[in-house]
Amino acid sequence: MAITQAEVEHLAELSRIKLSPEELEKYQGQLSSILDYISQLKKADVKRAHLESGGEIKNSWRPDSVKDWPREEVESALKQGEIEAGQVKTKRVL
Amino acid sequence: MHLNELTIEEAQLKLDRREITALELTQACLKRIKEVDSEIKACLIIGETEALKEAKIADERRQAGETGPLLGIPYLCKDNIMAKGWRTTAASRILEGYIAPYDATVIKKLRAAGAVLLGKTNLDEFAHGASTENSAFGPTRNPLDLSRVPGGSSGGSAAAVAANMCLFALGSDTGGSIRQPASFCGLVGLKPSYGRVSRFGLLSMTSSTDVIGPLAKTVADAALVLQVIAGQDGLDATSVPERVDQDAFQRAIQASDWPGLRVGWPKEYFLKELNPEIRRRLEEASEKLEEAGAEIVEISLPHAQYGIPVYYIITPAEISSNLARFDGVGWGLSHPAADLQEFYKKNRGQGFGPEAKRRIMLGAYVLSAGYYDAYYKQAQLVRNLIRQDFTEAFKKVDLILTPTAPHPAFKIGEQVNNPLAMYLEDIFVTGASLAGLPAISVPAGLVDGLPIGAQLIAPRLGEAQLFQAAQFIVEKR
């Protein structure tokens, strides 16, 4: 189950990761051998399996109430980025 | 005996009797860290001033008449769990400079219990790995043999406990990351049931299997830590309401036998390829269980062979989503670039290490149009078959016994360029993770002079049963 260098480039693009030419080559080989291995799963007989049997875990509900988070924790979270007028600043999206 | 070598139980007794103080205990651990950690490299950061302050407060609380299982007990915490005001790295460059603005629920609970946080330990970046070599800050060494890995991804926590830098440490287990390093370092490592311990404040890897748990010197110590950190949490919708039963834990650890106990020996985990010395140690462990009244029953987990492929589809899929939030905006590494796309790609390209990149891309692959059904959906179906295998097995037996790892600790660098070989390390541990079951690794003797672990797996929320049987294995060593 080899994947091509072009496919690795596409995956890197989807993943928003810049790779060097050396990395592209290295990951092409490594991802191919991993995919080879995990592809054995296609042989598994899943006729008896269904997606709903999610075990014994149930949904856990709580009231959708607004909670006041400690002010200094909010500030300490925000000040780690670039802030302008109380908003996190990012590059232009459009 | 040095104070840092005590178990939690021993230290608690001495603290209760006023023979020692939390401050002395903390100072002994800090001294030990200074002596040995320049070689072992288990810790990423030590907060001496803060720890000494917490120890003094614990002593004051004891003076005021308070007692508690962890009051004044020094511990270390894997650096993918947030502690307010502490640098949190997940051993990744992408979190450069990040300071945790709040406490994880487990840290909050440990603070309330009076445990003393000494520092944060090394790990494979974002907990991706089985050797602690995938850390942006370099590998941790196994204190029992410095040329070898301590296992991973909670390798820093395991090495620190094995080298007596602390009385216990917190790790996280997504597909073996507490149990395998416990095996490599000769410790007790507990992966609680999924949902038993809140994940709030744990940096997410695979949200459907991530669990926080202890690495400890004894089974009793692991139980003491679990009773403090367990519990439902409104901030983690997957945490479960069932309470831990402290009395049941106590009774389990003190029990001298368990008449009628049935222990499953899954034939798929004891193939002829298994290292004969490991098989021998597991047979010895099963004999100890028999002495305590157990009957060993051969069972079948027919889909065990698919554990690794399922795990290495579901895990990268969840990682590709969970790690999408690290984009250079708002915190961490943030180099300027011409436009937004370039900015993302540059910071993620420079910030993530090789294993994180491989897993993110693999996740993008198995989730992408055209491959989703063949990989991700198929993996979820087989995951349910794996879960059903365990349900069927637990109709016949109370617990399941397996090796924790296929071999003792390997040499640093030995398989660093072969990610697939590293994935196969998880052969015995992914099953319990995928099924959300509690599992414990306990020391089961030596192979080639190095420790190896026996793994016990219980039905969901069966931690007390795990402790009881685990105690039979270690007690009679």
Coordinates of C-alpha atoms in Angstrom, one line a residue:
Chain A
M1 CA 0.0 0.0 0.0
A2 CA 2.6 2.5 -1.1
I3 CA 1.6 6.1 -1.2
T4 CA 3.2 8.6 -3.6
Q5 CA 5.2 11.7 -2.8
A6 CA 2.4 13.7 -4.4
E7 CA -0.1 12.1 -1.9
V8 CA 2.2 13.0 1.0
E9 CA 2.3 16.5 -0.2
H10 CA -1.5 16.6 -0.4
L11 CA -1.7 15.2 3.2
A12 CA 0.7 17.8 4.4
E13 CA -1.4 20.5 2.7
L14 CA -4.6 19.1 4.3
S15 CA -2.7 19.1 7.7
R16 CA -1.4 22.6 7.2
I17 CA 2.2 21.4 7.8
K18 CA 5.1 22.6 5.7
L19 CA 7.6 19.8 5.0
S20 CA 11.1 20.0 3.6
P21 CA 12.0 17.8 0.6
E22 CA 13.9 15.4 2.9
E23 CA 10.9 15.1 5.2
L24 CA 8.6 14.4 2.2
E25 CA 10.8 11.5 1.1
K26 CA 11.2 10.1 4.6
Y27 CA 7.5 10.2 5.4
Q28 CA 6.6 8.7 2.1
G29 CA 8.5 5.5 3.0
Q30 CA 7.4 5.5 6.7
L31 CA 3.7 6.2 6.0
S32 CA 3.7 3.5 3.2
S33 CA 5.0 0.8 5.6
I34 CA 2.5 1.9 8.3
L35 CA -0.4 1.8 5.8
D36 CA 0.7 -1.6 4.6
Y37 CA 0.4 -2.8 8.2
I38 CA -2.9 -1.3 9.1
S39 CA -4.4 -2.4 5.8
Q40 CA -4.7 -5.9 7.2
L41 CA -7.8 -4.6 8.9
K42 CA -9.6 -4.9 5.5
K43 CA -9.5 -8.6 6.0
A44 CA -11.5 -8.4 9.2
D45 CA -15.0 -9.9 9.0
V46 CA -17.4 -7.1 10.2
K47 CA -20.7 -8.7 9.2
R48 CA -21.6 -9.1 12.8
A49 CA -20.3 -5.6 13.8
H50 CA -22.4 -2.5 14.1
L51 CA -21.4 1.1 14.9
E52 CA -24.0 1.7 17.6
S53 CA -22.7 -0.7 20.2
G54 CA -20.7 2.1 21.9
G55 CA -20.2 0.2 25.1
E56 CA -21.7 1.2 28.4
I57 CA -20.9 4.9 28.3
K58 CA -24.0 7.1 28.4
N59 CA -24.4 10.7 27.5
S60 CA -23.7 12.9 30.4
W61 CA -25.8 16.1 30.7
R62 CA -25.3 19.3 32.6
P63 CA -27.2 22.6 32.6
D64 CA -26.1 24.9 29.9
S65 CA -25.4 27.7 32.3
V66 CA -23.0 30.6 32.1
K67 CA -20.3 30.3 34.7
D68 CA -18.0 33.1 35.8
W69 CA -14.5 31.9 35.2
P70 CA -11.9 33.5 37.4
R71 CA -10.9 36.8 35.8
E72 CA -7.1 36.4 36.3
E73 CA -7.2 33.0 34.6
V74 CA -9.0 34.5 31.6
E75 CA -6.4 37.2 31.4
S76 CA -3.5 34.8 31.8
A77 CA -4.9 32.7 28.9
L78 CA -5.5 35.8 26.7
K79 CA -2.2 37.5 27.3
Q80 CA -0.3 34.6 25.7
G81 CA -1.4 35.6 22.3
E82 CA -1.5 38.8 20.3
I83 CA -4.4 40.8 21.7
E84 CA -6.1 43.9 20.3
A85 CA -9.1 45.5 22.0
G86 CA -9.7 42.4 24.1
Q87 CA -9.7 40.1 21.0
V88 CA -7.1 37.6 19.8
K89 CA -5.5 39.0 16.7
T90 CA -4.9 36.8 13.7
K91 CA -3.9 37.2 10.1
R92 CA -6.5 38.2 7.5
V93 CA -8.7 35.3 6.7
L94 CA -10.3 36.8 3.5
Chain B
M1 CA 16.7 4.6 54.3
H2 CA 16.2 8.0 52.6
L3 CA 12.8 9.6 52.9
N4 CA 12.4 9.8 49.2
E5 CA 12.6 6.0 49.0
L6 CA 9.4 5.6 51.1
T7 CA 6.1 4.4 49.7
I8 CA 3.1 6.7 50.1
E9 CA 1.8 4.3 52.8
E10 CA 5.0 4.4 54.8
A11 CA 5.4 8.1 54.5
Q12 CA 1.8 8.7 55.6
L13 CA 2.3 6.6 58.7
K14 CA 5.5 8.6 59.6
L15 CA 3.7 11.9 58.9
D16 CA 0.8 10.8 61.1
R17 CA 3.2 9.9 63.9
R18 CA 5.0 13.2 63.6
E19 CA 8.3 11.3 62.9
I20 CA 8.8 13.3 59.7
T21 CA 7.5 16.5 58.1
A22 CA 6.2 17.1 54.6
L23 CA 9.0 19.6 54.3
E24 CA 11.7 17.0 55.0
L25 CA 10.1 14.6 52.6
T26 CA 9.9 17.3 49.9
Q27 CA 13.5 18.3 50.5
A28 CA 14.7 14.7 50.3
C29 CA 13.0 14.4 46.9
L30 CA 14.4 17.7 45.6
K31 CA 17.9 16.6 46.7
R32 CA 17.5 13.3 44.9
I33 CA 16.4 15.1 41.7
K34 CA 19.5 17.3 41.9
E35 CA 21.7 14.3 42.4
V36 CA 20.5 12.1 39.6
D37 CA 18.3 13.9 37.1
S38 CA 21.2 15.5 35.1
E39 CA 21.8 11.9 33.9
I40 CA 18.3 10.4 33.8
K41 CA 16.5 13.5 32.5
A42 CA 13.1 12.6 33.8
C43 CA 12.0 16.1 34.7
L44 CA 11.4 19.0 32.3
I45 CA 10.9 21.6 35.1
I46 CA 11.2 21.6 38.8
G47 CA 9.5 24.2 41.0
E48 CA 11.6 24.1 44.1
T49 CA 10.2 27.3 45.8
E50 CA 6.6 26.4 45.0
A51 CA 7.0 22.8 46.3
L52 CA 8.7 23.9 49.5
K53 CA 5.8 26.4 50.1
E54 CA 3.2 23.7 49.4
A55 CA 5.0 21.3 51.8
K56 CA 5.0 23.9 54.6
I57 CA 1.2 24.4 54.1
A58 CA 0.7 20.6 54.2
D59 CA 2.6 20.6 57.5
E60 CA 0.4 23.4 58.9
R61 CA -2.7 21.5 57.8
R62 CA -1.4 18.4 59.7
Q63 CA -0.6 20.6 62.7
A64 CA -4.2 21.8 62.6
G65 CA -5.4 18.2 62.9
E66 CA -6.1 17.3 59.3
T67 CA -5.1 13.9 57.9
G68 CA -5.4 12.4 54.5
P69 CA -3.8 9.8 52.2
L70 CA -1.8 12.3 50.2
L71 CA -1.5 15.2 52.6
G72 CA 2.2 16.3 52.3
I73 CA 3.1 13.6 49.7
P74 CA 5.5 14.9 47.0
Y75 CA 4.7 13.9 43.4
L76 CA 5.7 14.7 39.8
C77 CA 3.3 15.2 36.9
K78 CA 3.5 14.3 33.2
D79 CA 3.9 17.6 31.3
N80 CA 0.7 17.1 29.2
I81 CA -1.4 17.9 32.3
M82 CA -2.0 21.5 33.1
A83 CA -1.0 23.0 36.5
K84 CA -1.9 26.7 36.9
G85 CA 1.1 29.0 36.5
W86 CA 3.4 26.2 35.4
R87 CA 5.0 26.1 31.9
T88 CA 3.3 23.3 30.0
T89 CA 5.1 21.9 27.0
A90 CA 3.7 18.4 26.1
A91 CA 7.4 18.0 25.2
S92 CA 6.6 20.0 22.0
R93 CA 8.2 23.1 20.6
I94 CA 4.8 24.2 19.3
L95 CA 3.8 25.1 22.9
E96 CA 6.9 27.2 23.4
G97 CA 6.4 29.7 26.3
Y98 CA 3.0 28.5 27.1
I99 CA 1.9 28.9 30.8
A100 CA -1.1 26.9 32.0
P101 CA -3.8 29.5 33.0
Y102 CA -5.8 27.0 35.1
D103 CA -5.5 23.6 36.9
A104 CA -6.5 20.3 35.4
T105 CA -9.2 18.7 37.5
V106 CA -6.7 16.1 38.8
I107 CA -4.3 18.8 39.9
K108 CA -7.1 20.6 41.6
K109 CA -8.0 17.5 43.5
L110 CA -4.4 16.8 44.4
R111 CA -4.0 20.3 45.7
A112 CA -7.1 20.0 47.8
A113 CA -5.7 16.7 49.2
G114 CA -2.5 18.5 50.1
A115 CA -0.1 16.6 47.7
V116 CA 3.0 18.5 46.9
L117 CA 3.7 19.1 43.2
L118 CA 7.5 19.0 42.6
G119 CA 7.6 19.5 38.8
K120 CA 6.7 18.2 35.4
T121 CA 8.1 15.2 33.7
N122 CA 9.3 14.3 30.2
L123 CA 7.1 12.4 27.6
D124 CA 7.0 11.6 24.0
E125 CA 5.7 14.7 22.3
F126 CA 1.9 15.0 22.9
A127 CA 2.2 11.4 24.4
H128 CA 2.9 10.0 20.9
G129 CA 5.3 7.1 21.5
A130 CA 6.5 4.2 23.5
S131 CA 10.0 5.2 24.5
T132 CA 10.1 9.0 25.5
E133 CA 12.5 9.5 22.6
N134 CA 10.0 11.6 20.7
S135 CA 10.5 14.5 23.1
A136 CA 11.6 17.9 21.7
F137 CA 13.8 18.1 24.8
G138 CA 15.7 14.8 24.3
P139 CA 15.2 11.3 25.7
T140 CA 14.8 10.2 29.3
R141 CA 17.0 7.3 30.4
N142 CA 15.9 4.2 32.3
P143 CA 17.3 4.5 35.8
L144 CA 17.8 0.7 36.0
D145 CA 20.1 0.8 32.9
L146 CA 21.0 4.2 31.5
S147 CA 21.6 2.9 28.0
R148 CA 17.9 1.9 27.8
V149 CA 14.6 3.7 27.3
P150 CA 12.2 4.0 30.3
G151 CA 9.3 3.2 27.9
G152 CA 6.6 5.8 27.0
S153 CA 4.9 7.9 26.6
S154 CA 4.9 8.5 30.4
G155 CA 8.6 7.6 30.5
G156 CA 9.7 10.7 32.6
S157 CA 7.1 9.9 35.2
A158 CA 8.1 6.2 35.3
A159 CA 11.9 7.0 35.5
A160 CA 11.3 9.5 38.2
V161 CA 9.4 7.1 40.4
A162 CA 11.9 4.3 39.7
A163 CA 14.7 6.6 40.7
N164 CA 12.9 7.7 43.9
M165 CA 12.7 11.4 42.8
C166 CA 9.1 11.4 44.1
L167 CA 6.7 9.1 45.9
F168 CA 4.4 8.7 42.9
A169 CA 3.8 10.4 39.5
L170 CA 0.9 11.0 37.3
G171 CA 0.9 9.7 33.7
S172 CA -1.6 9.4 31.0
D173 CA -2.5 6.2 29.1
T174 CA -4.1 6.3 25.7
G175 CA -2.8 3.0 24.4
G176 CA -0.4 1.7 27.0
S177 CA 1.4 4.9 28.0
I178 CA 1.3 4.2 31.8
R179 CA 1.4 0.4 31.7
Q180 CA 4.4 -0.1 29.3
P181 CA 6.8 2.3 31.1
A182 CA 5.7 0.7 34.4
S183 CA 6.8 -2.6 32.9
F184 CA 10.1 -1.2 31.7
C185 CA 10.9 0.5 35.1
G186 CA 9.6 -2.2 37.5
L187 CA 6.7 -0.2 38.8
V188 CA 3.0 -0.5 39.3
G189 CA 1.1 1.5 36.6
L190 CA -2.7 1.8 36.6
K191 CA -4.8 2.8 33.6
P192 CA -8.2 3.4 35.2
S193 CA -11.5 2.7 33.4
Y194 CA -12.2 5.3 30.7
G195 CA -14.2 8.1 32.4
R196 CA -13.1 7.2 35.9
V197 CA -10.8 10.2 36.1
S198 CA -11.6 13.6 34.6
R199 CA -9.6 14.5 31.4
F200 CA -10.2 18.3 31.9
G201 CA -6.8 20.0 31.7
L202 CA -5.2 17.0 30.0
L203 CA -3.9 18.0 26.5
S204 CA -6.1 15.8 24.3
M205 CA -4.6 13.1 22.2
T206 CA -7.2 10.4 21.5
S207 CA -10.2 11.7 23.3
S208 CA -12.0 8.3 23.1
T209 CA -9.3 6.4 25.0
D210 CA -7.2 9.1 27.0
V211 CA -7.1 8.4 30.8
I212 CA -5.0 9.9 33.6
G213 CA -3.6 7.5 36.2
P214 CA -0.8 6.8 38.7
L215 CA 2.7 5.3 38.4
A216 CA 3.6 4.1 41.9
K217 CA 5.9 1.9 43.9
T218 CA 3.2 -0.4 45.2
V219 CA -0.4 -1.5 44.4
A220 CA -1.7 0.1 47.6
D221 CA -0.1 3.5 46.6
A222 CA -1.8 3.3 43.2
A223 CA -5.1 2.8 44.9
L224 CA -4.5 5.7 47.3
V225 CA -3.8 8.0 44.3
L226 CA -6.8 6.7 42.3
Q227 CA -9.2 7.4 45.2
V228 CA -8.1 11.0 45.3
I229 CA -8.1 11.8 41.5
A230 CA -11.2 9.8 40.5
G231 CA -14.7 11.2 40.2
Q232 CA -17.3 12.8 37.9
D233 CA -16.5 16.2 36.7
G234 CA -18.9 18.6 35.0
L235 CA -16.0 19.8 32.9
D236 CA -15.5 16.4 31.3
A237 CA -18.8 15.0 29.8
T238 CA -17.3 11.5 29.5
S239 CA -16.5 11.3 33.2
V240 CA -18.7 8.7 35.0
P241 CA -20.9 9.2 38.0
E242 CA -20.0 5.9 39.8
R243 CA -18.0 6.7 42.9
V244 CA -14.8 4.8 43.9
D245 CA -15.3 2.7 47.0
Q246 CA -12.3 3.4 49.3
D247 CA -13.3 0.6 51.7
A248 CA -13.4 -1.9 48.8
F249 CA -9.9 -0.8 47.8
Q250 CA -8.7 -1.4 51.3
R251 CA -10.3 -4.8 51.6
A252 CA -9.0 -5.8 48.2
I253 CA -5.4 -5.0 49.1
Q254 CA -5.5 -6.6 52.5
A255 CA -7.3 -9.8 51.3
S256 CA -5.2 -12.9 51.7
D257 CA -7.1 -15.0 49.1
W258 CA -9.9 -14.9 46.6
P259 CA -11.7 -18.3 46.5
G260 CA -13.4 -18.9 43.2
L261 CA -11.5 -16.2 41.2
R262 CA -11.3 -17.1 37.6
V263 CA -8.5 -15.6 35.6
G264 CA -8.5 -15.7 31.8
W265 CA -5.3 -16.6 29.9
P266 CA -6.0 -15.4 26.3
K267 CA -4.4 -17.8 23.9
E268 CA -4.0 -15.0 21.3
Y269 CA -1.6 -13.2 23.6
F270 CA 0.6 -16.2 24.4
L271 CA 1.6 -17.3 20.9
K272 CA 4.7 -19.3 20.3
E273 CA 6.6 -16.2 19.1
L274 CA 6.3 -14.8 22.7
N275 CA 9.7 -14.5 24.4
P276 CA 9.9 -17.7 26.4
E277 CA 11.3 -15.9 29.5
I278 CA 8.3 -13.6 29.5
R279 CA 6.0 -16.5 29.2
R280 CA 7.8 -18.1 32.2
R281 CA 7.4 -15.0 34.3
L282 CA 3.7 -14.9 33.4
E283 CA 3.3 -18.5 34.3
E284 CA 4.8 -17.7 37.7
A285 CA 2.4 -14.9 38.1
S286 CA -0.5 -17.2 37.3
E287 CA 0.8 -19.7 39.9
K288 CA 0.7 -17.0 42.5
L289 CA -2.9 -16.3 41.6
E290 CA -3.6 -20.0 41.9
E291 CA -2.1 -20.1 45.4
A292 CA -4.6 -17.3 46.3
G293 CA -7.5 -19.5 45.1
A294 CA -7.7 -18.7 41.4
E295 CA -8.5 -21.0 38.6
I296 CA -6.6 -20.1 35.3
V297 CA -8.9 -20.5 32.3
E298 CA -7.8 -20.4 28.7
I299 CA -9.9 -17.9 26.8
S300 CA -10.1 -16.5 23.3
L301 CA -10.1 -12.8 22.2
P302 CA -10.5 -13.6 18.5
H303 CA -10.0 -10.0 17.3
A304 CA -6.9 -9.3 19.4
Q305 CA -4.7 -9.4 16.3
Y306 CA -6.5 -6.3 15.0
G307 CA -5.8 -4.2 18.2
I308 CA -2.8 -2.4 16.7
P309 CA -4.2 -1.6 13.3
V310 CA -7.5 -0.4 14.8
Y311 CA -5.6 1.7 17.4
Y312 CA -3.3 3.2 14.7
I313 CA -6.3 4.3 12.6
I314 CA -8.5 5.7 15.4
T315 CA -5.6 7.4 17.2
P316 CA -4.2 9.3 14.3
A317 CA -7.7 10.3 13.2
E318 CA -8.5 11.8 16.6
I319 CA -5.0 13.4 16.8
S320 CA -5.4 15.1 13.4
S321 CA -8.5 16.8 14.8
N322 CA -7.2 17.4 18.4
L323 CA -3.9 18.9 17.2
A324 CA -5.6 21.2 14.6
R325 CA -5.9 23.8 17.4
F326 CA -2.2 24.3 17.5
D327 CA -1.9 26.9 14.7
G328 CA 0.4 29.6 16.1
V329 CA -2.6 31.8 17.0
G330 CA -3.3 32.8 20.6
W331 CA -0.4 30.9 22.3
G332 CA 2.8 29.0 21.8
L333 CA 5.2 29.2 18.8
S334 CA 4.3 32.0 16.5
H335 CA 6.7 33.0 13.7
P336 CA 5.5 35.7 11.3
A337 CA 4.6 34.7 7.7
A338 CA 3.2 36.4 4.6
D339 CA -0.4 35.2 4.8
L340 CA -2.6 33.0 7.0
Q341 CA -2.0 29.7 5.2
E342 CA 1.7 30.2 5.2
F343 CA 1.6 31.2 8.8
Y344 CA -0.2 27.9 9.8
K345 CA 2.1 25.7 7.7
K346 CA 5.3 27.3 8.9
N347 CA 4.5 27.2 12.6
R348 CA 3.0 23.7 12.5
G349 CA 6.0 22.5 10.3
Q350 CA 8.5 23.9 12.7
G351 CA 6.6 23.3 15.9
F352 CA 5.6 19.6 15.6
G353 CA 8.2 16.8 15.8
P354 CA 8.3 13.9 13.3
E355 CA 5.9 11.5 15.1
A356 CA 3.3 14.2 15.6
K357 CA 3.5 15.1 11.9
R358 CA 3.3 11.4 10.9
R359 CA 0.2 10.9 13.0
I360 CA -1.5 14.1 11.9
M361 CA -1.0 13.1 8.2
L362 CA -2.0 9.5 8.8
G363 CA -5.2 10.8 10.5
A364 CA -5.9 13.1 7.5
Y365 CA -5.4 10.1 5.2
V366 CA -7.8 7.7 7.0
L367 CA -10.5 10.4 7.3
S368 CA -10.3 11.6 3.8
A369 CA -13.0 11.0 1.2
G370 CA -12.5 7.7 -0.5
Y371 CA -10.5 6.2 2.4
Y372 CA -12.9 6.9 5.3
D373 CA -15.0 3.7 4.9
A374 CA -12.0 1.5 4.3
Y375 CA -10.0 2.7 7.2
Y376 CA -11.9 4.8 9.8
K377 CA -15.3 3.2 9.6
Q378 CA -13.8 -0.3 9.4
A379 CA -11.7 0.4 12.4
Q380 CA -14.7 1.6 14.5
L381 CA -16.5 -1.6 13.5
V382 CA -13.6 -3.8 14.5
R383 CA -13.2 -1.8 17.7
N384 CA -16.7 -2.9 18.6
L385 CA -15.8 -6.5 17.9
I386 CA -12.8 -6.1 20.2
R387 CA -15.1 -4.7 22.9
Q388 CA -17.5 -7.6 22.4
D389 CA -14.6 -10.1 22.7
F390 CA -13.9 -8.7 26.2
T391 CA -17.7 -8.7 27.1
E392 CA -17.8 -12.4 26.1
A393 CA -14.6 -13.3 28.0
F394 CA -15.9 -11.6 31.2
K395 CA -18.9 -14.0 31.1
K396 CA -16.4 -16.8 31.8
V397 CA -13.7 -15.1 33.9
D398 CA -13.3 -12.2 36.4
L399 CA -10.0 -10.9 35.2
I400 CA -7.6 -11.4 32.2
L401 CA -3.8 -11.9 32.6
T402 CA -1.4 -11.0 29.8
P403 CA 2.2 -9.7 29.5
T404 CA 2.4 -5.9 29.5
A405 CA 5.1 -5.6 26.8
P406 CA 6.7 -8.1 24.4
H407 CA 10.2 -7.6 25.8
P408 CA 12.1 -5.7 28.5
A409 CA 13.3 -2.1 28.0
F410 CA 15.2 -1.7 24.7
K411 CA 18.3 0.4 24.0
I412 CA 17.9 4.1 23.3
G413 CA 18.0 4.7 19.5
E414 CA 17.4 1.0 18.7
Q415 CA 14.2 1.5 16.8
V416 CA 13.9 5.3 16.6
N417 CA 13.9 5.2 12.7
N418 CA 11.2 2.5 12.5
P419 CA 7.9 4.0 13.6
L420 CA 6.0 0.7 12.8
A421 CA 8.3 -1.3 15.2
M422 CA 7.5 1.3 17.8
Y423 CA 3.8 0.9 17.2
L424 CA 4.1 -2.9 17.7
E425 CA 5.3 -2.2 21.3
D426 CA 1.6 -1.7 22.1
I427 CA 0.6 -5.2 21.1
F428 CA -0.8 -6.2 24.5
V429 CA -2.0 -2.9 25.8
T430 CA -4.2 -1.4 23.1
G431 CA -7.1 -3.8 23.7
A432 CA -8.1 -2.5 27.1
S433 CA -7.7 1.1 25.8
L434 CA -10.0 0.5 22.9
A435 CA -12.6 -1.2 25.1
G436 CA -12.3 1.5 27.9
L437 CA -11.4 -1.2 30.5
P438 CA -9.2 -0.7 33.6
A439 CA -5.9 -2.4 33.5
I440 CA -2.8 -2.5 35.7
S441 CA 0.8 -3.5 35.1
V442 CA 2.7 -5.0 38.1
P443 CA 6.3 -6.2 38.3
A444 CA 6.5 -9.9 37.5
G445 CA 10.2 -10.5 37.8
L446 CA 13.3 -10.1 35.6
V447 CA 14.1 -11.0 32.0
D448 CA 17.8 -10.6 31.1
G449 CA 18.3 -8.7 34.4
L450 CA 15.6 -6.2 33.5
P451 CA 12.1 -5.9 34.9
I452 CA 9.0 -6.9 33.0
G453 CA 5.3 -6.4 33.9
A454 CA 2.2 -8.6 34.1
Q455 CA -1.0 -6.9 33.0
L456 CA -4.3 -7.6 34.5
I457 CA -7.5 -6.4 32.8
A458 CA -10.9 -6.1 34.6
P459 CA -14.4 -5.4 33.5
R460 CA -15.4 -1.7 33.4
L461 CA -15.0 0.0 36.8
G462 CA -13.4 -3.1 38.3
E463 CA -10.4 -1.4 39.7
A464 CA -10.8 -3.0 43.2
Q465 CA -10.6 -6.5 41.6
L466 CA -7.5 -5.4 39.8
F467 CA -5.8 -4.2 43.0
Q468 CA -6.7 -7.5 44.8
A469 CA -5.3 -9.8 42.2
A470 CA -2.3 -7.5 41.5
Q471 CA -1.4 -7.7 45.2
F472 CA -1.3 -11.5 45.0
I473 CA 1.2 -11.3 42.2
V474 CA 3.6 -8.8 43.9
E475 CA 3.2 -9.9 47.5
K476 CA 4.6 -13.4 47.2
R477 CA 7.6 -12.3 45.1

